[in-house]
mmCIF file of C-alpha atoms in Angstrom:
data_model
loop_
_atom_site.group_PDB
_atom_site.id
_atom_site.type_symbol
_atom_site.label_atom_id
_atom_site.label_comp_id
_atom_site.label_asym_id
_atom_site.label_seq_id
_atom_site.Cartn_x
_atom_site.Cartn_y
_atom_site.Cartn_z
ATOM 1 C CA GLY S 1 -3.863 107.817 141.467
ATOM 2 C CA ARG S 2 -2.705 111.370 142.146
ATOM 3 C CA LYS S 3 -0.408 110.228 144.974
ATOM 4 C CA MET S 4 1.173 107.574 142.765
ATOM 5 C CA GLU S 5 1.809 110.113 140.037
ATOM 6 C CA ALA S 6 3.356 112.515 142.535
ATOM 7 C CA LEU S 7 5.620 109.750 143.902
ATOM 8 C CA ARG S 8 6.654 108.791 140.359
ATOM 9 C CA LEU S 9 7.587 112.361 139.520
ATOM 10 C CA GLU S 10 9.487 112.766 142.787
ATOM 11 C CA ASN S 11 11.354 109.506 142.151
ATOM 12 C CA GLN S 12 12.229 110.660 138.647
ATOM 13 C CA GLU S 13 13.501 113.980 139.997
ATOM 14 C CA LEU S 14 15.657 112.187 142.575
ATOM 15 C CA ARG S 15 17.139 109.980 139.875
ATOM 16 C CA GLU S 16 18.000 113.016 137.765
ATOM 17 C CA ARG S 17 19.669 114.663 140.759
ATOM 18 C CA LEU S 18 21.613 111.472 141.473
ATOM 19 C CA ARG S 19 22.740 111.260 137.848
ATOM 20 C CA PHE S 20 23.790 114.923 138.010
ATOM 21 C CA LEU S 21 25.808 114.284 141.172
ATOM 22 C CA VAL S 22 27.472 111.218 139.638
ATOM 23 C CA ASP S 23 28.384 113.188 136.492
ATOM 24 C CA ASN S 24 29.783 115.989 138.619
ATOM 25 C CA GLN S 25 31.787 113.473 140.618
ATOM 26 C CA GLU S 26 33.285 112.001 137.425
ATOM 27 C CA ARG S 27 34.130 115.462 136.135
ATOM 28 C CA ALA S 28 35.703 116.297 139.486
ATOM 29 C CA LYS S 29 37.795 113.117 139.376
ATOM 30 C CA ALA S 30 38.907 113.973 135.825
ATOM 31 C CA CYS S 31 39.827 117.511 136.872
ATOM 32 C CA VAL S 32 41.764 116.230 139.871
ATOM 33 C CA SER S 33 43.621 113.670 137.705
ATOM 34 C CA GLU S 34 44.443 116.346 135.141
ATOM 35 C CA TYR S 35 45.623 118.672 137.881
ATOM 36 C CA ILE S 36 47.862 115.964 139.372
ATOM 37 C CA TYR S 37 49.278 115.135 135.901
ATOM 38 C CA GLU S 38 49.983 118.776 135.072
ATOM 39 C CA ASN S 39 51.445 119.330 138.520
ATOM 40 C CA ASN S 40 53.820 116.386 138.071
ATOM 41 C CA ARG S 41 54.841 117.655 134.638
ATOM 42 C CA GLU S 42 55.566 121.096 136.006
ATOM 43 C CA LYS S 43 57.468 119.545 138.886
ATOM 44 C CA ASP S 44 59.620 117.437 136.506
ATOM 45 C CA ALA S 45 60.221 120.444 134.248
ATOM 46 C CA LEU S 46 61.155 122.543 137.250
ATOM 47 C CA LEU S 47 63.590 119.896 138.534
ATOM 48 C CA PHE S 48 65.156 119.619 135.066
ATOM 49 C CA ARG S 49 65.477 123.394 134.835
ATOM 50 C CA ILE S 50 67.058 123.516 138.295
ATOM 51 C CA LYS S 51 69.582 120.896 137.161
ATOM 52 C CA GLU S 52 70.361 122.895 134.011
ATOM 53 C CA LEU S 53 70.833 126.088 136.023
ATOM 54 C CA LYS S 54 73.180 124.322 138.437
ATOM 55 C CA GLU S 55 75.284 123.016 135.544
ATOM 56 C CA MET S 56 75.318 126.453 133.892
ATOM 57 C CA THR S 57 76.309 128.061 137.180
ATOM 58 C CA ALA S 58 79.168 125.600 137.667
ATOM 59 C CA LYS S 59 80.345 126.177 134.099
ATOM 60 C CA LEU S 60 80.184 129.949 134.502
ATOM 61 C CA ARG S 61 82.196 129.736 137.705
ATOM 62 C CA LEU S 62 84.904 127.760 135.903
ATOM 63 C CA GLU S 63 84.937 130.226 133.007
ATOM 64 C CA ILE S 64 85.090 133.184 135.406
ATOM 65 C CA ARG S 65 88.044 131.627 137.227
ATOM 66 C CA SER S 66 89.689 130.847 133.897
ATOM 67 C CA TYR S 67 89.244 134.388 132.579
ATOM 68 C CA GLN S 68 90.351 135.870 135.883
ATOM 69 C CA LYS S 69 93.502 133.742 135.788
ATOM 70 C CA ARG S 70 94.256 134.769 132.212
ATOM 71 C CA GLU S 71 93.580 138.408 133.037
ATOM 72 C CA ASP S 72 95.840 138.195 136.088
ATOM 73 C CA ASP S 73 98.563 136.399 134.158
ATOM 74 C CA GLY S 74 98.257 138.709 131.171
ATOM 75 C CA VAL S 75 99.434 135.941 128.827
ATOM 76 C CA GLY S 76 97.071 136.770 125.952
ATOM 77 C CA LEU S 77 96.021 133.133 125.627
ATOM 78 C CA GLU S 78 92.704 131.322 125.913
ATOM 79 C CA MET S 79 92.673 127.750 127.235
ATOM 80 C CA ASP S 80 90.060 125.034 126.842
ATOM 81 C CA GLU S 81 88.645 122.938 129.673
ATOM 82 C CA ASN S 82 91.658 120.602 129.466
ATOM 83 C CA GLY S 83 94.163 123.423 129.856
ATOM 84 C CA GLU S 84 95.238 123.265 126.210
ATOM 85 C CA ILE S 85 95.855 126.392 124.136
ATOM 86 C CA LYS S 86 92.629 127.237 122.301
ATOM 87 C CA ALA S 87 93.327 130.749 121.014
ATOM 88 C CA GLY S 88 95.500 133.762 121.626
ATOM 89 C CA THR S 89 97.210 136.768 120.149
ATOM 90 C CA VAL S 90 99.636 136.149 117.317
ATOM 91 C CA GLU S 91 102.532 137.336 119.493
ATOM 92 C CA LYS S 92 101.766 134.844 122.269
ATOM 93 C CA LEU S 93 101.103 131.949 119.907
ATOM 94 C CA VAL S 94 104.480 132.500 118.250
ATOM 95 C CA GLU S 95 106.139 132.851 121.656
ATOM 96 C CA ASN S 96 104.693 129.508 122.713
ATOM 97 C CA LEU S 97 106.456 127.873 119.775
ATOM 98 C CA TYR S 98 109.757 128.164 121.579
ATOM 99 C CA ILE S 99 109.230 129.141 125.205
ATOM 100 C CA THR S 100 107.035 127.921 128.043
ATOM 101 C CA ASN S 101 106.919 129.986 131.207
ATOM 102 C CA GLU S 102 105.336 129.031 134.504
ATOM 103 C CA LYS S 103 102.096 130.827 133.733
ATOM 104 C CA THR S 104 101.578 129.175 130.330
ATOM 105 C CA ASN S 105 102.892 125.741 131.163
ATOM 106 C CA THR S 106 100.372 123.631 129.285
ATOM 107 C CA SER S 107 100.827 120.225 127.731
ATOM 108 C CA SER S 108 100.582 121.721 124.227
ATOM 109 C CA ALA S 109 102.805 124.804 124.483
ATOM 110 C CA GLY S 110 106.193 124.392 122.874
ATOM 111 C CA THR S 111 105.505 120.843 121.654
ATOM 112 C CA VAL S 112 106.044 119.406 118.181
ATOM 113 C CA GLU S 113 102.275 118.931 117.846
ATOM 114 C CA PHE S 114 101.594 122.583 118.675
ATOM 115 C CA ALA S 115 104.275 123.748 116.220
ATOM 116 C CA GLN S 116 102.832 121.557 113.478
ATOM 117 C CA ALA S 117 99.271 122.743 114.107
ATOM 118 C CA PHE S 118 100.494 126.354 114.068
ATOM 119 C CA LEU S 119 102.413 125.834 110.818
ATOM 120 C CA TYR S 120 99.386 124.322 109.072
ATOM 121 C CA THR S 121 96.899 126.992 110.165
ATOM 122 C CA TYR S 122 98.714 130.283 110.822
ATOM 123 C CA ARG S 123 97.893 131.698 107.355
ATOM 124 C CA SER S 124 94.285 132.130 108.448
ATOM 125 C CA PHE S 125 95.258 134.767 111.033
ATOM 126 C CA ALA S 126 98.794 135.977 110.212
ATOM 127 C CA SER S 127 101.143 136.502 107.273
ATOM 128 C CA PRO S 128 104.478 134.680 106.790
ATOM 129 C CA LYS S 129 106.304 138.007 107.152
ATOM 130 C CA GLU S 130 104.632 138.714 110.497
ATOM 131 C CA VAL S 131 105.506 135.284 111.886
ATOM 132 C CA LEU S 132 109.089 135.528 110.659
ATOM 133 C CA GLN S 133 109.496 138.951 112.266
ATOM 134 C CA LEU S 134 108.147 137.655 115.578
ATOM 135 C CA LEU S 135 110.537 134.702 115.438
ATOM 136 C CA GLU S 136 113.462 137.051 114.822
ATOM 137 C CA GLN S 137 112.372 139.093 117.830
ATOM 138 C CA GLY S 138 112.291 135.844 119.782
ATOM 139 C CA VAL S 139 115.840 134.998 118.715
ATOM 140 C CA ALA S 140 116.984 138.438 119.882
ATOM 141 C CA ALA S 141 115.157 137.998 123.201
ATOM 142 C CA LEU S 142 116.751 134.586 123.723
ATOM 143 C CA GLY S 143 120.137 136.215 123.518
ATOM 144 C CA THR S 144 119.443 139.001 126.013
ATOM 145 C CA THR S 145 116.356 139.133 128.199
ATOM 146 C CA LEU S 146 115.410 135.530 128.923
ATOM 147 C CA PRO S 147 116.894 133.391 131.727
ATOM 148 C CA PRO S 148 119.933 131.302 130.708
ATOM 149 C CA GLU S 149 118.160 127.977 131.280
ATOM 150 C CA GLN S 150 115.559 128.849 128.616
ATOM 151 C CA ARG S 151 117.943 130.092 125.934
ATOM 152 C CA SER S 152 119.376 126.859 124.531
ATOM 153 C CA THR S 153 116.013 125.055 124.622
ATOM 154 C CA GLY S 154 114.279 128.022 122.997
ATOM 155 C CA ARG S 155 116.851 128.255 120.209
ATOM 156 C CA ALA S 156 116.529 124.530 119.488
ATOM 157 C CA LYS S 157 112.732 124.842 119.236
ATOM 158 C CA ILE S 158 112.984 127.813 116.886
ATOM 159 C CA VAL S 159 115.421 125.919 114.671
ATOM 160 C CA ASN S 160 113.191 122.827 114.596
ATOM 161 C CA PHE S 161 110.155 124.932 113.682
ATOM 162 C CA LEU S 162 112.009 126.807 110.928
ATOM 163 C CA ARG S 163 113.434 123.571 109.523
ATOM 164 C CA LYS S 164 109.917 122.158 109.279
ATOM 165 C CA TRP S 165 108.661 125.388 107.739
ATOM 166 C CA ILE S 166 111.460 125.441 105.157
ATOM 167 C CA ASP S 167 110.947 121.771 104.375
ATOM 168 C CA ILE S 168 107.210 121.727 103.683
ATOM 169 C CA ALA S 169 106.327 125.349 102.857
ATOM 170 C CA PHE S 170 109.360 127.082 101.375
ATOM 171 C CA HIS S 171 106.997 128.767 98.923
ATOM 172 C CA ASP S 172 106.008 131.082 101.800
ATOM 173 C CA PHE S 173 109.492 132.622 101.686
ATOM 174 C CA GLU S 174 109.703 132.597 97.901
ATOM 175 C CA GLU S 175 106.311 134.133 97.141
ATOM 176 C CA GLY S 176 106.516 136.634 99.988
ATOM 177 C CA GLY S 177 110.007 137.802 99.085
ATOM 178 C CA LEU S 178 111.212 136.670 102.498
ATOM 179 C CA ILE S 179 114.358 134.715 101.594
ATOM 180 C CA GLN S 180 116.572 137.653 102.591
ATOM 181 C CA ASP S 181 114.579 138.053 105.823
ATOM 182 C CA LEU S 182 115.114 134.375 106.577
ATOM 183 C CA ASP S 183 118.817 134.756 105.847
ATOM 184 C CA HIS S 184 118.977 137.727 108.225
ATOM 185 C CA LEU S 185 117.266 135.695 110.975
ATOM 186 C CA ILE S 186 119.792 132.889 110.480
ATOM 187 C CA SER S 187 122.638 135.395 110.729
ATOM 188 C CA THR S 188 121.173 136.773 113.963
ATOM 189 C CA LEU S 189 120.956 133.235 115.332
ATOM 190 C CA GLY S 190 124.543 132.563 114.223
ATOM 191 C CA LYS S 191 125.779 135.239 116.632
ATOM 192 C CA GLN S 192 124.412 133.083 119.463
ATOM 193 C CA ASP S 193 124.931 129.538 118.141
ATOM 194 C CA ASP S 194 126.893 128.846 114.938
ATOM 195 C CA LYS S 195 125.947 125.164 114.894
ATOM 196 C CA LEU S 196 122.185 125.750 114.955
ATOM 197 C CA ALA S 197 122.506 128.551 112.408
ATOM 198 C CA GLY S 198 124.444 126.166 110.153
ATOM 199 C CA ILE S 199 121.612 123.629 110.310
ATOM 200 C CA LEU S 200 119.122 126.236 109.123
ATOM 201 C CA ARG S 201 121.405 127.544 106.410
ATOM 202 C CA ASN S 202 121.896 124.037 105.024
ATOM 203 C CA ALA S 203 118.123 123.535 105.019
ATOM 204 C CA MET S 204 117.636 126.806 103.154
ATOM 205 C CA ASN S 205 120.432 126.112 100.677
ATOM 206 C CA SER S 206 118.920 122.709 99.884
ATOM 207 C CA LYS S 207 115.852 124.587 98.653
ATOM 208 C CA VAL S 208 117.697 127.269 96.727
ATOM 209 C CA LYS S 209 119.527 126.446 93.505
ATOM 210 C CA GLY S 210 122.484 128.709 92.819
ATOM 211 C CA GLY S 211 120.999 131.256 95.217
ATOM 212 C CA ARG S 212 118.259 132.064 92.706
ATOM 213 C CA GLY S 213 115.752 129.480 91.510
ATOM 214 C CA ILE S 214 113.741 127.216 93.789
ATOM 215 C CA VAL S 215 114.342 123.494 93.464
ATOM 216 C CA LYS S 216 110.987 121.895 92.823
ATOM 217 C CA SER S 217 112.130 118.351 93.578
ATOM 218 C CA PRO S 218 111.379 116.989 97.067
ATOM 219 C CA SER S 219 113.942 117.791 99.749
ATOM 220 C CA ARG S 220 114.010 114.165 100.849
ATOM 221 C CA PRO S 221 114.962 111.641 98.148
ATOM 222 C CA ILE S 222 112.405 108.986 97.267
ATOM 223 C CA VAL S 223 113.769 105.570 98.204
ATOM 224 C CA PHE S 224 112.299 102.344 96.843
ATOM 225 C CA ASN S 225 112.794 98.904 98.361
ATOM 226 C CA ALA S 226 112.829 97.240 94.931
ATOM 227 C CA PRO S 227 114.022 98.110 91.416
ATOM 228 C CA ALA S 228 111.556 99.782 89.052
ATOM 229 C CA PRO S 229 109.474 97.318 87.010
ATOM 230 C CA LYS S 230 110.343 96.848 83.369
ATOM 231 C CA PRO S 231 108.114 99.089 81.209
ATOM 232 C CA ILE S 232 105.630 97.503 78.817
ATOM 233 C CA PRO S 233 105.424 99.886 75.825
ATOM 234 C CA PRO S 234 102.568 99.358 73.347
ATOM 235 C CA LYS S 235 103.419 98.077 69.870
ATOM 236 C CA THR S 236 100.859 100.389 68.336
ATOM 237 C CA LEU S 237 98.713 103.120 69.902
ATOM 238 C CA THR S 238 95.300 103.400 68.263
ATOM 239 C CA SER S 239 93.154 102.563 71.297
ATOM 240 C CA VAL S 240 93.296 102.185 75.068
ATOM 241 C CA LEU S 241 93.254 98.439 74.435
ATOM 242 C CA ASP S 242 96.768 98.748 72.958
ATOM 243 C CA ILE S 243 98.165 99.746 76.374
ATOM 244 C CA ASN S 244 98.874 97.000 78.877
ATOM 245 C CA PRO S 245 96.582 97.459 81.948
ATOM 246 C CA LYS S 246 99.513 97.256 84.387
ATOM 247 C CA GLU S 247 101.556 99.800 82.467
ATOM 248 C CA LEU S 248 98.567 102.117 82.149
ATOM 249 C CA ALA S 249 97.983 101.934 85.922
ATOM 250 C CA ARG S 250 101.669 102.636 86.610
ATOM 251 C CA GLN S 251 101.757 105.656 84.319
ATOM 252 C CA MET S 252 98.546 107.054 85.810
ATOM 253 C CA THR S 253 100.045 106.686 89.278
ATOM 254 C CA LEU S 254 103.301 108.448 88.323
ATOM 255 C CA TRP S 255 101.366 111.222 86.633
ATOM 256 C CA GLN S 256 99.054 111.756 89.614
ATOM 257 C CA TYR S 257 101.923 111.591 92.098
ATOM 258 C CA ASP S 258 103.330 114.764 90.563
ATOM 259 C CA LEU S 259 99.926 116.429 90.870
ATOM 260 C CA VAL S 260 99.536 115.481 94.540
ATOM 261 C CA HIS S 261 103.134 116.361 95.440
ATOM 262 C CA ALA S 262 102.681 119.878 94.049
ATOM 263 C CA ILE S 263 99.760 120.694 96.383
ATOM 264 C CA GLU S 264 100.726 123.232 99.056
ATOM 265 C CA ILE S 265 99.396 123.381 102.608
ATOM 266 C CA LYS S 266 97.808 126.801 102.197
ATOM 267 C CA GLU S 267 95.514 125.470 99.447
ATOM 268 C CA PHE S 268 93.482 123.561 102.059
ATOM 269 C CA LEU S 269 92.800 126.540 104.335
ATOM 270 C CA GLY S 270 89.381 128.168 104.420
ATOM 271 C CA LEU S 271 87.931 125.888 101.714
ATOM 272 C CA ALA S 272 89.976 127.885 99.204
ATOM 273 C CA TRP S 273 89.260 125.408 96.398
ATOM 274 C CA MET S 274 85.526 126.229 96.643
ATOM 275 C CA LYS S 275 85.888 129.998 96.322
ATOM 276 C CA SER S 276 85.317 132.040 93.185
ATOM 277 C CA ASP S 277 89.079 132.588 92.853
ATOM 278 C CA SER S 278 89.936 128.914 93.431
ATOM 279 C CA LYS S 279 92.318 128.848 90.445
ATOM 280 C CA ALA S 280 94.492 131.469 92.129
ATOM 281 C CA ARG S 281 94.150 130.299 95.748
ATOM 282 C CA SER S 282 94.335 126.527 95.136
ATOM 283 C CA PRO S 283 95.932 126.041 91.705
ATOM 284 C CA HIS S 284 97.248 122.540 92.385
ATOM 285 C CA LEU S 285 94.079 121.305 94.069
ATOM 286 C CA TYR S 286 92.164 122.763 91.139
ATOM 287 C CA ALA S 287 94.453 120.866 88.740
ATOM 288 C CA MET S 288 93.846 117.677 90.747
ATOM 289 C CA MET S 289 90.075 118.092 90.471
ATOM 290 C CA ASN S 290 90.338 118.807 86.752
ATOM 291 C CA ASN S 291 92.427 115.668 86.375
ATOM 292 C CA PHE S 292 89.710 113.631 88.093
ATOM 293 C CA ASN S 293 87.072 114.920 85.676
ATOM 294 C CA GLU S 294 89.293 114.485 82.613
ATOM 295 C CA VAL S 295 90.145 110.849 83.386
ATOM 296 C CA SER S 296 86.510 110.028 84.213
ATOM 297 C CA ARG S 297 85.381 111.508 80.897
ATOM 298 C CA TRP S 298 88.190 109.664 79.112
ATOM 299 C CA VAL S 299 86.959 106.327 80.518
ATOM 300 C CA SER S 300 83.321 106.913 79.579
ATOM 301 C CA THR S 301 84.162 108.389 76.149
ATOM 302 C CA SER S 302 86.435 105.482 75.207
ATOM 303 C CA ILE S 303 83.530 103.098 75.811
ATOM 304 C CA VAL S 304 80.603 104.962 74.214
ATOM 305 C CA ARG S 305 82.616 105.742 71.068
ATOM 306 C CA GLU S 306 82.970 102.020 70.385
ATOM 307 C CA THR S 307 80.007 100.773 68.340
ATOM 308 C CA ASN S 308 81.097 97.129 68.229
ATOM 309 C CA LEU S 309 79.615 95.217 71.169
ATOM 310 C CA THR S 310 82.554 92.808 71.510
ATOM 311 C CA LYS S 311 85.134 95.601 71.540
ATOM 312 C CA ARG S 312 83.011 97.580 73.979
ATOM 313 C CA ILE S 313 82.950 94.590 76.339
ATOM 314 C CA ASN S 314 86.718 94.304 75.989
ATOM 315 C CA LEU S 315 87.112 98.003 76.853
ATOM 316 C CA VAL S 316 85.080 97.707 80.053
ATOM 317 C CA SER S 317 87.055 94.592 81.045
ATOM 318 C CA HIS S 318 90.273 96.424 80.218
ATOM 319 C CA TRP S 319 89.419 99.305 82.567
ATOM 320 C CA LEU S 320 88.496 96.851 85.309
ATOM 321 C CA SER S 321 91.928 95.228 84.893
ATOM 322 C CA VAL S 322 93.481 98.678 85.300
ATOM 323 C CA VAL S 323 91.497 99.084 88.534
ATOM 324 C CA GLU S 324 92.977 95.825 89.882
ATOM 325 C CA THR S 325 96.537 97.076 89.329
ATOM 326 C CA LEU S 326 95.690 100.501 90.772
ATOM 327 C CA ASN S 327 94.447 98.756 93.902
ATOM 328 C CA GLU S 328 97.806 96.974 94.207
ATOM 329 C CA LEU S 329 99.520 100.377 93.860
ATOM 330 C CA ASN S 330 97.201 101.931 96.498
ATOM 331 C CA ASN S 331 96.144 104.567 93.975
ATOM 332 C CA PHE S 332 92.576 104.938 95.196
ATOM 333 C CA HIS S 333 92.182 108.339 93.540
ATOM 334 C CA ALA S 334 92.546 106.788 90.086
ATOM 335 C CA ILE S 335 90.266 103.900 91.086
ATOM 336 C CA PHE S 336 87.473 106.337 91.848
ATOM 337 C CA GLN S 337 88.160 108.153 88.581
ATOM 338 C CA ILE S 338 87.500 104.965 86.638
ATOM 339 C CA ILE S 339 84.491 104.054 88.801
ATOM 340 C CA ALA S 340 83.052 107.516 88.142
ATOM 341 C CA GLY S 341 83.566 106.998 84.418
ATOM 342 C CA LEU S 342 81.879 103.585 84.485
ATOM 343 C CA GLY S 343 79.064 105.021 86.595
ATOM 344 C CA ASN S 344 78.257 107.670 84.011
ATOM 345 C CA SER S 345 74.618 107.423 82.894
ATOM 346 C CA SER S 346 75.673 106.886 79.274
ATOM 347 C CA ILE S 347 77.693 103.830 80.374
ATOM 348 C CA TYR S 348 75.383 102.544 83.087
ATOM 349 C CA ARG S 349 72.542 102.017 80.583
ATOM 350 C CA LEU S 350 74.620 99.633 78.400
ATOM 351 C CA ARG S 351 72.785 96.519 79.596
ATOM 352 C CA LYS S 352 73.987 94.190 76.845
ATOM 353 C CA THR S 353 77.614 95.077 77.620
ATOM 354 C CA PHE S 354 77.358 94.543 81.366
ATOM 355 C CA ALA S 355 75.217 91.432 80.940
ATOM 356 C CA VAL S 356 78.203 89.672 79.350
ATOM 357 C CA ILE S 357 80.699 90.992 81.918
#
């Protein structure tokens, strides 16, 4: 009996050892699997990092070559990866409006697109007086220091740029007291080319009335392909319903055209209309926004003031008819004004009214 008990205990001890070895084997397998997984992750991360470093190295090499070339050329310009002008000193940007030398021969320098982009954005880094002075220096240089083959082309580009400037932003010369400076530049140009100077003087004179006041009408006449429609005046005027929807849409469009036409380019720069001094920096944009709010309130007020359900339904239908005509006139600004008015919470809750419509 003692031998059997000893064998049983020994067998039990062997089983416990076997179980311990099996558990250790499973833990070892788990550790090996975890090690392999972590090793693969680190390997993938390392390969990805190596790829990133290679790309960064290649990019840095390109930038170094680009900066070295600009430093060697001394052109004061910064190019993007496509070789287009990205930034530069004011002097070099103005120079590239009218001249392209071998070192700055990009697809954007001296083009109409570059001149237009410069004209729309220059106020964020230069004043009109500074640009005009640099252009006058350019005119003088065209007459003396530059090669003959660049003179006529350069003059033509300067004239085209100034014509565009005079046409769309003559207020720069008026507000900055630069009309005499512009006249002096034209006189300097006239010593080199009377014909080109005459083109600029005609453009300036078209904006100046009697040599004093600025003509606020557009420089290019508005041409219609059909006669103006016959007006539809109201017989009485006690409510919006008294005005024909088509005539109301036409008058709104004419009114808002004047507001839009008065907006100047500089009012869009630097989110000027969102600044604390927006009334001074973007007066016409500010007037346009006020107009939007006024018309929207007019639409909603005209409806909520009407207590009679039938008349209120007629008012909503009337405004929707105005929207149809505005759509034909492509006046989407006024359409959204009316939609904003109809979307007002005080109008939106009128379930009985909209249930009929």
